[in-house]
Every structure is written in C-alpha cells, then in structure tokens.
Amino acid sequence: MFVAIFLRGGNEMDLYYVHDGVDNKGQHEVHKDSCSWLPNDKTFLGYYSNSKEAVAKAKTIYTNSDGCCHCCQDADTD
C-alpha cells in the first residue's frame, strides 16, 4: 500500500476513498487510504486535511455517505 502525505498551508493531508457498496445501514463509508477496512470497490475522493471535508465530497457522489468509525471518527455520525 502506498501512503502519500500532502501539505496544504502547512497542514497534513490524507488520501480518501468512498466505498461504492453500502454498509448494513445503507451508507457509503469514507475511508483513509491507510485504513485496514478500506474495501476494493471504492471511488477516489482526493486529498483532504480532515475527514469531514472528505465526507462532504463523498456526499456529492453518494448523498448517504458517512465516515468510517475506524479511520474517520470525526465524521462518523452513527
């Protein structure tokens, strides 16, 4: 697995994906590239400085997106 870190204005940025499938609650979960729960069927979201920004982007693709409880706790709403 390749993990890249970008800096924007001195802030570290992580690479995010959204799962193309849904979880048992019907949500598309957003994951960091480094997450152990990152699925194979995913869509690239880009580099973001926090999970909330990544989930906001994911919601433009899948309105029912949420953060992974393992790697995106600050954006996990359930």
Tab-separated table of C-alpha atoms in Angstrom:
chain	number	residue	atom	x	y	z
A	1	MET	CA	0.000	0.000	0.000
A	2	PHE	CA	1.304	3.428	-0.935
A	3	VAL	CA	0.609	6.226	1.540
A	4	ALA	CA	1.265	9.781	0.497
A	5	ILE	CA	1.028	12.875	2.649
A	6	PHE	CA	0.485	16.264	1.104
A	7	LEU	CA	0.793	19.594	2.828
A	8	ARG	CA	-1.602	22.468	2.209
A	9	GLY	CA	-0.681	25.629	4.056
A	10	GLY	CA	1.420	23.548	6.444
A	11	ASN	CA	-1.437	21.115	7.183
A	12	GLU	CA	-1.030	17.390	6.583
A	13	MET	CA	-3.478	15.942	4.072
A	14	ASP	CA	-4.633	12.330	3.800
A	15	LEU	CA	-5.886	10.401	0.776
A	16	TYR	CA	-9.567	9.366	0.947
A	17	TYR	CA	-11.899	6.960	-0.856
A	18	VAL	CA	-15.616	6.241	-0.619
A	19	HIS	CA	-16.916	2.666	-0.646
A	20	ASP	CA	-19.114	2.020	-3.705
A	21	GLY	CA	-21.096	-0.561	-1.736
A	22	VAL	CA	-23.217	0.187	1.313
A	23	ASP	CA	-22.933	-0.955	4.906
A	24	ASN	CA	-25.733	-2.573	6.913
A	25	LYS	CA	-27.235	0.896	7.477
A	26	GLY	CA	-27.312	1.699	3.752
A	27	GLN	CA	-24.420	4.158	3.918
A	28	HIS	CA	-21.339	4.567	1.743
A	29	GLU	CA	-18.405	4.796	4.141
A	30	VAL	CA	-15.458	7.133	3.590
A	31	HIS	CA	-12.017	5.700	4.399
A	32	LYS	CA	-8.454	6.957	4.566
A	33	ASP	CA	-6.076	5.147	2.226
A	34	SER	CA	-4.307	3.710	5.278
A	35	CYS	CA	-7.473	2.172	6.814
A	36	SER	CA	-7.477	-1.587	7.399
A	37	TRP	CA	-11.199	-1.602	6.479
A	38	LEU	CA	-10.659	0.043	3.051
A	39	PRO	CA	-12.643	-2.037	0.518
A	40	ASN	CA	-11.602	-2.953	-3.019
A	41	ASP	CA	-14.715	-1.427	-4.613
A	42	LYS	CA	-14.097	2.242	-3.990
A	43	THR	CA	-14.069	5.664	-5.643
A	44	PHE	CA	-11.170	8.085	-5.292
A	45	LEU	CA	-12.114	11.290	-3.469
A	46	GLY	CA	-8.763	13.059	-3.229
A	47	TYR	CA	-6.545	14.580	-0.556
A	48	TYR	CA	-8.185	16.359	2.363
A	49	SER	CA	-6.950	17.829	5.637
A	50	ASN	CA	-9.776	16.196	7.605
A	51	SER	CA	-12.454	13.522	7.330
A	52	LYS	CA	-15.367	15.973	7.342
A	53	GLU	CA	-14.115	17.556	4.100
A	54	ALA	CA	-13.773	14.095	2.522
A	55	VAL	CA	-17.307	13.104	3.571
A	56	ALA	CA	-18.657	16.369	2.131
A	57	LYS	CA	-17.035	15.457	-1.202
A	58	ALA	CA	-18.382	11.892	-0.976
A	59	LYS	CA	-21.904	13.278	-0.486
A	60	THR	CA	-21.658	14.858	-3.955
A	61	ILE	CA	-21.355	11.289	-5.293
A	62	TYR	CA	-23.451	9.357	-2.761
A	63	THR	CA	-25.753	11.515	-0.627
A	64	ASN	CA	-25.868	8.817	2.063
A	65	SER	CA	-22.123	8.892	2.853
A	66	ASP	CA	-20.610	8.718	6.334
A	67	GLY	CA	-17.154	8.434	7.883
A	68	CYS	CA	-15.635	5.089	8.831
A	69	CYS	CA	-15.753	4.500	12.595
A	70	HIS	CA	-12.136	3.273	12.479
A	71	CYS	CA	-10.302	5.923	10.467
A	72	CYS	CA	-12.735	8.867	10.189
A	73	GLN	CA	-14.154	9.132	13.702
A	74	ASP	CA	-14.667	12.894	13.460
A	75	ALA	CA	-17.055	12.350	10.511
A	76	ASP	CA	-18.779	9.166	11.729
A	77	THR	CA	-22.369	10.090	12.576
A	78	ASP	CA	-23.688	6.728	13.748
